[in-house]
Short mmCIF file of C-alpha atoms and ligand atoms in Angstrom, two decimals:
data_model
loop_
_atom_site.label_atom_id
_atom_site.label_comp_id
_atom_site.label_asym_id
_atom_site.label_seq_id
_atom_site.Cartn_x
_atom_site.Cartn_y
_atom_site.Cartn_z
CA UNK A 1 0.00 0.00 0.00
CA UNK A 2 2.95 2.51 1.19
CA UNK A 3 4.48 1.60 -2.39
CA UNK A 4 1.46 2.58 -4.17
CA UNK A 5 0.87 5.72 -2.27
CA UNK A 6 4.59 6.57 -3.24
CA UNK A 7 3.82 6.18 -7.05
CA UNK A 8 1.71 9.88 -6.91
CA UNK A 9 4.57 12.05 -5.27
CA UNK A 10 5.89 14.18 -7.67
CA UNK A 11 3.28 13.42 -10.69
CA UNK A 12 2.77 16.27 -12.83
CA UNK A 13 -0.26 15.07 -15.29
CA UNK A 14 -2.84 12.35 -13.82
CA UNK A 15 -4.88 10.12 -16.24
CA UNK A 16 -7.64 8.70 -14.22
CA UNK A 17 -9.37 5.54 -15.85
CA UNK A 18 -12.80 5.66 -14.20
CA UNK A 19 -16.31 3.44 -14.37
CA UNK A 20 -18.94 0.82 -13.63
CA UNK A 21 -17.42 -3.05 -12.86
CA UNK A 22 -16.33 -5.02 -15.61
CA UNK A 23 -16.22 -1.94 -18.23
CA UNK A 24 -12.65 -2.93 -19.15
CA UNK A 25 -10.87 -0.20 -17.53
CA UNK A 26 -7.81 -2.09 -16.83
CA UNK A 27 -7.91 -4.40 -20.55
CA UNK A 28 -7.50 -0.73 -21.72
CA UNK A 29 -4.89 0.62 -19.59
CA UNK A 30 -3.05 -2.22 -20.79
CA UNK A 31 -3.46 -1.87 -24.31
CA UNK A 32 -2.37 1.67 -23.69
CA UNK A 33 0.53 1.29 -21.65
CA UNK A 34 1.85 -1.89 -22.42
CA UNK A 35 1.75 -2.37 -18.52
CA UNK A 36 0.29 -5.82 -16.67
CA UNK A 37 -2.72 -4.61 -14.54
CA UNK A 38 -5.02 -7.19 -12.98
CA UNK A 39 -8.02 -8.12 -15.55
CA UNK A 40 -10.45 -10.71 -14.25
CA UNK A 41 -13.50 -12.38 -15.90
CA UNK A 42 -15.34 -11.26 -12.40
CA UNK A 43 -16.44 -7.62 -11.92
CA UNK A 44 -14.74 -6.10 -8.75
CA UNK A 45 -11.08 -7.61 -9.72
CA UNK A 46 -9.57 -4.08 -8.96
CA UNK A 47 -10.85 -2.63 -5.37
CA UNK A 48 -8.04 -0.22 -4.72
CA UNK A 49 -6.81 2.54 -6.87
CA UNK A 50 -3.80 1.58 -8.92
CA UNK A 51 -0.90 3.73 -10.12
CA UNK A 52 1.31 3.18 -13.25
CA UNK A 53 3.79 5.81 -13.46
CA UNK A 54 6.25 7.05 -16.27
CA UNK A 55 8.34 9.73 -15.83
CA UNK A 56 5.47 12.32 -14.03
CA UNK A 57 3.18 10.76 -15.73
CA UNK A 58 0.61 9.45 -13.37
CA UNK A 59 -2.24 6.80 -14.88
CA UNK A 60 -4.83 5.64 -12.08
CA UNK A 61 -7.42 2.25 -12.42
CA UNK A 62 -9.79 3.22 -10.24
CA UNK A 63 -12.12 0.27 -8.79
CA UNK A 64 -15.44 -0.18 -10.55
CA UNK A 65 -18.93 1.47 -9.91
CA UNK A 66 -21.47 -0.78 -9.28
CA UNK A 67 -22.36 -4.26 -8.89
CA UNK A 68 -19.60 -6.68 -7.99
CA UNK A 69 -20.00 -10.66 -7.52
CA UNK A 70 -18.81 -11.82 -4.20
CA UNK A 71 -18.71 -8.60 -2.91
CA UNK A 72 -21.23 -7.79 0.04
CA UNK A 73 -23.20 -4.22 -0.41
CA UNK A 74 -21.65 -2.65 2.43
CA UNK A 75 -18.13 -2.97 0.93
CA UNK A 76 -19.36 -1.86 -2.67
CA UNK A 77 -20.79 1.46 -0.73
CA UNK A 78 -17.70 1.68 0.62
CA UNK A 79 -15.99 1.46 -2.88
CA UNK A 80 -17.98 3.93 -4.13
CA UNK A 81 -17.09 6.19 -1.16
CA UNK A 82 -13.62 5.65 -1.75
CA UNK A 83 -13.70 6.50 -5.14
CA UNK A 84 -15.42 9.50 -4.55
CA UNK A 85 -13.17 10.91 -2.22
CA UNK A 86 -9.85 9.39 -4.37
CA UNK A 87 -11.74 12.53 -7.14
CA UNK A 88 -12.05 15.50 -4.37
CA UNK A 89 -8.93 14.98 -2.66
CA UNK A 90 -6.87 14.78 -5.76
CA UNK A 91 -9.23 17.04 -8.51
CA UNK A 92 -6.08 19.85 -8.89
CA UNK A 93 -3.90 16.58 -9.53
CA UNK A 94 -6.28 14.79 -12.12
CA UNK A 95 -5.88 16.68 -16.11
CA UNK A 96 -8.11 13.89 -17.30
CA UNK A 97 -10.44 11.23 -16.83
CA UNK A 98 -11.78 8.34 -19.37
CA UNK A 99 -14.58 7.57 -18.26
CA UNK A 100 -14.87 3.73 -19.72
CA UNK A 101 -18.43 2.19 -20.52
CA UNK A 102 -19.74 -0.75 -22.13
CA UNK A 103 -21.41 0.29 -25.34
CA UNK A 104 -22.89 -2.67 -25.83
CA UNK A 105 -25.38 -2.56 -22.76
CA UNK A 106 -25.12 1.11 -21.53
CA UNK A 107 -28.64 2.38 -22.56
CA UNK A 108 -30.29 -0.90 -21.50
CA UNK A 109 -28.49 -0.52 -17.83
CA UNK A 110 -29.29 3.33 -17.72
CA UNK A 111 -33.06 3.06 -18.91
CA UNK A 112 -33.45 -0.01 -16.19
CA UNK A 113 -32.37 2.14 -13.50
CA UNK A 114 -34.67 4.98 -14.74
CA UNK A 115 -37.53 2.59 -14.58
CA UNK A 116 -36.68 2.29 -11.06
CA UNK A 117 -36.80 5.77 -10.71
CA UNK A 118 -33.25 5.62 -9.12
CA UNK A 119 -30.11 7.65 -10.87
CA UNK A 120 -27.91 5.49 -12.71
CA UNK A 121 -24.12 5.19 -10.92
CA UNK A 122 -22.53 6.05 -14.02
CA UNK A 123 -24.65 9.08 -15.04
CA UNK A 124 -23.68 9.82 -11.37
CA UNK A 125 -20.53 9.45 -12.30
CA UNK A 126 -20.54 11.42 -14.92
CA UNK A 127 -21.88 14.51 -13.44
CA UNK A 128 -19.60 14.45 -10.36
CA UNK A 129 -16.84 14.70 -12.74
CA UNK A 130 -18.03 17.51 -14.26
CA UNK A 131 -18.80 19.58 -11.31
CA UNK A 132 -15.16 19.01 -10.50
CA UNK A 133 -14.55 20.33 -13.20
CA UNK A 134 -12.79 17.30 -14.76
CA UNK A 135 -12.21 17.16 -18.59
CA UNK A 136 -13.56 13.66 -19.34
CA UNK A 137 -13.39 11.36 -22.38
CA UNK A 138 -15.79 8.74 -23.00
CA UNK A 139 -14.31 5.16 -23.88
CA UNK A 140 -17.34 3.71 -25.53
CA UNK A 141 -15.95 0.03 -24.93
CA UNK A 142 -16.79 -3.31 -26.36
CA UNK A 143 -18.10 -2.05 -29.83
CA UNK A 144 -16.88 -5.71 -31.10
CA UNK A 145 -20.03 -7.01 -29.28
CA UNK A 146 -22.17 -4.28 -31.78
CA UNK A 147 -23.32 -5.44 -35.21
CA UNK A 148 -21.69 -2.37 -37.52
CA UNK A 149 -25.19 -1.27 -38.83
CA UNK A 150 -26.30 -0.40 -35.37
CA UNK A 151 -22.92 1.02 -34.06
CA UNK A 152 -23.88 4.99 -34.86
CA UNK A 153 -27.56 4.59 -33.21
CA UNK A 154 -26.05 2.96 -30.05
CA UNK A 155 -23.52 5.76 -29.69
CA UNK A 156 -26.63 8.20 -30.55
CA UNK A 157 -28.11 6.85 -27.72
CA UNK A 158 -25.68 7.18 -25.09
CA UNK A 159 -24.96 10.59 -26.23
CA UNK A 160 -28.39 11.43 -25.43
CA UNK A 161 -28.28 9.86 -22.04
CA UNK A 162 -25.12 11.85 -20.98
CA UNK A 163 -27.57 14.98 -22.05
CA UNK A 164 -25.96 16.20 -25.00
CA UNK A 165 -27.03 15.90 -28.64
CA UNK A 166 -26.57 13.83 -31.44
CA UNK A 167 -25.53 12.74 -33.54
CA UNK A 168 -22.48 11.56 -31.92
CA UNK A 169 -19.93 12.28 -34.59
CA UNK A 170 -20.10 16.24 -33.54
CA UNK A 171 -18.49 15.00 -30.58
CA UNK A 172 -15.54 13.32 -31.78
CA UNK A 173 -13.35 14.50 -29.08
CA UNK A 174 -15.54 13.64 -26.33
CA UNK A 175 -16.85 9.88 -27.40
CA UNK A 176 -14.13 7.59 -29.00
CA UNK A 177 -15.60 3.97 -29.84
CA UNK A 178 -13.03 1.31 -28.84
CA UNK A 179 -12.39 -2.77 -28.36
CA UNK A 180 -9.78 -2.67 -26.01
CA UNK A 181 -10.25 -6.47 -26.13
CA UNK A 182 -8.99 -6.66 -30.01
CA UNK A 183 -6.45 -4.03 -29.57
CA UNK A 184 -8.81 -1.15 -31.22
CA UNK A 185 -8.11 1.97 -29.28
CA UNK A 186 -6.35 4.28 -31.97
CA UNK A 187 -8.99 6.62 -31.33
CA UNK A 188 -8.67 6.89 -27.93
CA UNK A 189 -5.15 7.48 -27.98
CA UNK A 190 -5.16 9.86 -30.68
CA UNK A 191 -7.43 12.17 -28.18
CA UNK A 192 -5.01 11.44 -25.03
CA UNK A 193 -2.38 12.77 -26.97
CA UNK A 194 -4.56 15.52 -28.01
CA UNK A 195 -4.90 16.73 -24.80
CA UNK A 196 -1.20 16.11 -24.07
CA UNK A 197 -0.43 18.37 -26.73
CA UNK A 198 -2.90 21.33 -25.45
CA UNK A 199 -1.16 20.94 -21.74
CA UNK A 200 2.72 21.25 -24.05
CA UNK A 201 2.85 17.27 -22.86
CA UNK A 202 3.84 16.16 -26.10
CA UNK A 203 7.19 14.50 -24.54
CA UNK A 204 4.63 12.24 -23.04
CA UNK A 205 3.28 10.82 -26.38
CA UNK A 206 6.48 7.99 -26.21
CA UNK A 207 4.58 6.15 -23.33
CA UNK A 208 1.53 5.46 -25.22
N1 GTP B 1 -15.91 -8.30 -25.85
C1 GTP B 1 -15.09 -7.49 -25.17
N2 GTP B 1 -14.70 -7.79 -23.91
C2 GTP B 1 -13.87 -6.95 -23.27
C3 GTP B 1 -13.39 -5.75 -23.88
N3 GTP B 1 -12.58 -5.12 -22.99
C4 GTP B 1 -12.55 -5.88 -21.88
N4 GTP B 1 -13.32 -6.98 -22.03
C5 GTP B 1 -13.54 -8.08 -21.05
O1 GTP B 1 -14.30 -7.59 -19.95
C6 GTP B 1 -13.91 -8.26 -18.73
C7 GTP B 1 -13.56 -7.25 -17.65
O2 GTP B 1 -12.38 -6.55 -17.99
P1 GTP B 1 -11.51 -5.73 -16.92
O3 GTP B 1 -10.48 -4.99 -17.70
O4 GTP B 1 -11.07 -6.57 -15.79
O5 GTP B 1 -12.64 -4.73 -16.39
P2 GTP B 1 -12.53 -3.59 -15.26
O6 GTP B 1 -13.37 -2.45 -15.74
O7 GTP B 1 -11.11 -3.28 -14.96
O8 GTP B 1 -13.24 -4.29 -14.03
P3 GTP B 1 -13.12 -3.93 -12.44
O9 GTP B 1 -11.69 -4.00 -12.08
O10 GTP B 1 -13.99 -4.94 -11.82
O11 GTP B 1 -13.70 -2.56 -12.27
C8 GTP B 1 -12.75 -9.17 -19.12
O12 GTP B 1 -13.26 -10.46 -19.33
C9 GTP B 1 -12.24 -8.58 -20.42
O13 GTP B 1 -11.61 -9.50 -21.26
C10 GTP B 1 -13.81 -5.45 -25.23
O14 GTP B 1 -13.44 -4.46 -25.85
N5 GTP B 1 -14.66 -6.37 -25.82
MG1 MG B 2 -10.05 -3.38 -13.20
#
């Protein structure tokens, strides 16, 4: 734990990877990074936030949103909590956060909380992240599990559940479709380095 905590002294530019269980946060930090972070089959494999560091360069898996197997309520609340605080105490830290969702069920999951009349965790999410003022990039994940004819009204859709308009592609730097699974995140990367470049980070482009 001491080790991890160590990883954030003297980071410059945080990357937070943020989002429900099971999303593929850490399949994609992976991909990016080239860097072994625990993937399970499970949701709730990562319960702790963990740091990959290059140079100043601080990236952050934070634990999932949301259901978990195995995992009593009371603890999940608590995961929640933690994540929550991990984004106040360390907002002037944090340049960026992807926010990671599965594409493939995200209006389905959203609309059945609606119908429960309770707020969905990662609209939730969302929002929190934007009253902190957070610049946030949405990794529409797992587009391998949607048929290509549908892809543009799926993204449509989440677009309108995060409030904002579609169609989707006037948003290009704010929703980047992705499989981190097969290895297809070029355009996620292309708008990490994007906002790299606005902070005069480009000699952080060589570690992704
Ligand atoms: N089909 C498909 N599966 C994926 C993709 N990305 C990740 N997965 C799978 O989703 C499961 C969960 O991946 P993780 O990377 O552990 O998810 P996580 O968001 O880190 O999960 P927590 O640590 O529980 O929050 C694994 O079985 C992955 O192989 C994708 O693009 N497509
Ligand atoms: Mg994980």
């Amino acid at each position: 734990m001491a080790k991890n905590e160590d990883l954030t002294q003297g980071a410059n530019y945080e990357i937070l990877f943020v989002g429900r269980s099971n999303v593929g946060k850490s399949t994609l930090i992976r991909e990016i990074t080239g860097k072994q972070v625990k993937v399970g089959k499970r949701p709730g494999v990562t319960l702790k936030p963990t740091h990959i560091r290059f140079s100043d360069l601080l990236i952050t898996d934070m634990p999932g949103f949301g259901f978990m197997s195995g995992v009593n309520e009371h603890k999940q609340d608590s995961v929640k909590n933690q994540i929550v605080r991990y984004m106040e105490n360390n907002a002037e830290r944090i340049d960026l956060a992807v926010m990671v969702i599965d594409g493939s069920v995200f209006v389905e999951l959203v609309e059945r909380w609606e119908s429960r009349n309770e707020i969905p965790v990662d609209l939730e999410l969302y929002a929190f992240l934007q009253e902190m003022g957070i610049d946030t990039i949405i990794a529409v994940n797992k587009i391998d599990k949607i048929k290509d004819k549908d892809l543009d009204s799926t993204i449509d859709g989440i677009v309108e559940k995060l409030g904002m308009l579609p169609p989707w592609k006037q948003w290009l730097d704010k929703f980047v479709p992705i499989s981190a699974k097969k290895g297809n995140i070029r355009p996620l990367k292309a708008q990490i380095r994007q906002r790299l470049h606005s902070a005069k980070r480009d000699d952080l482009f060589k570690y992704m």
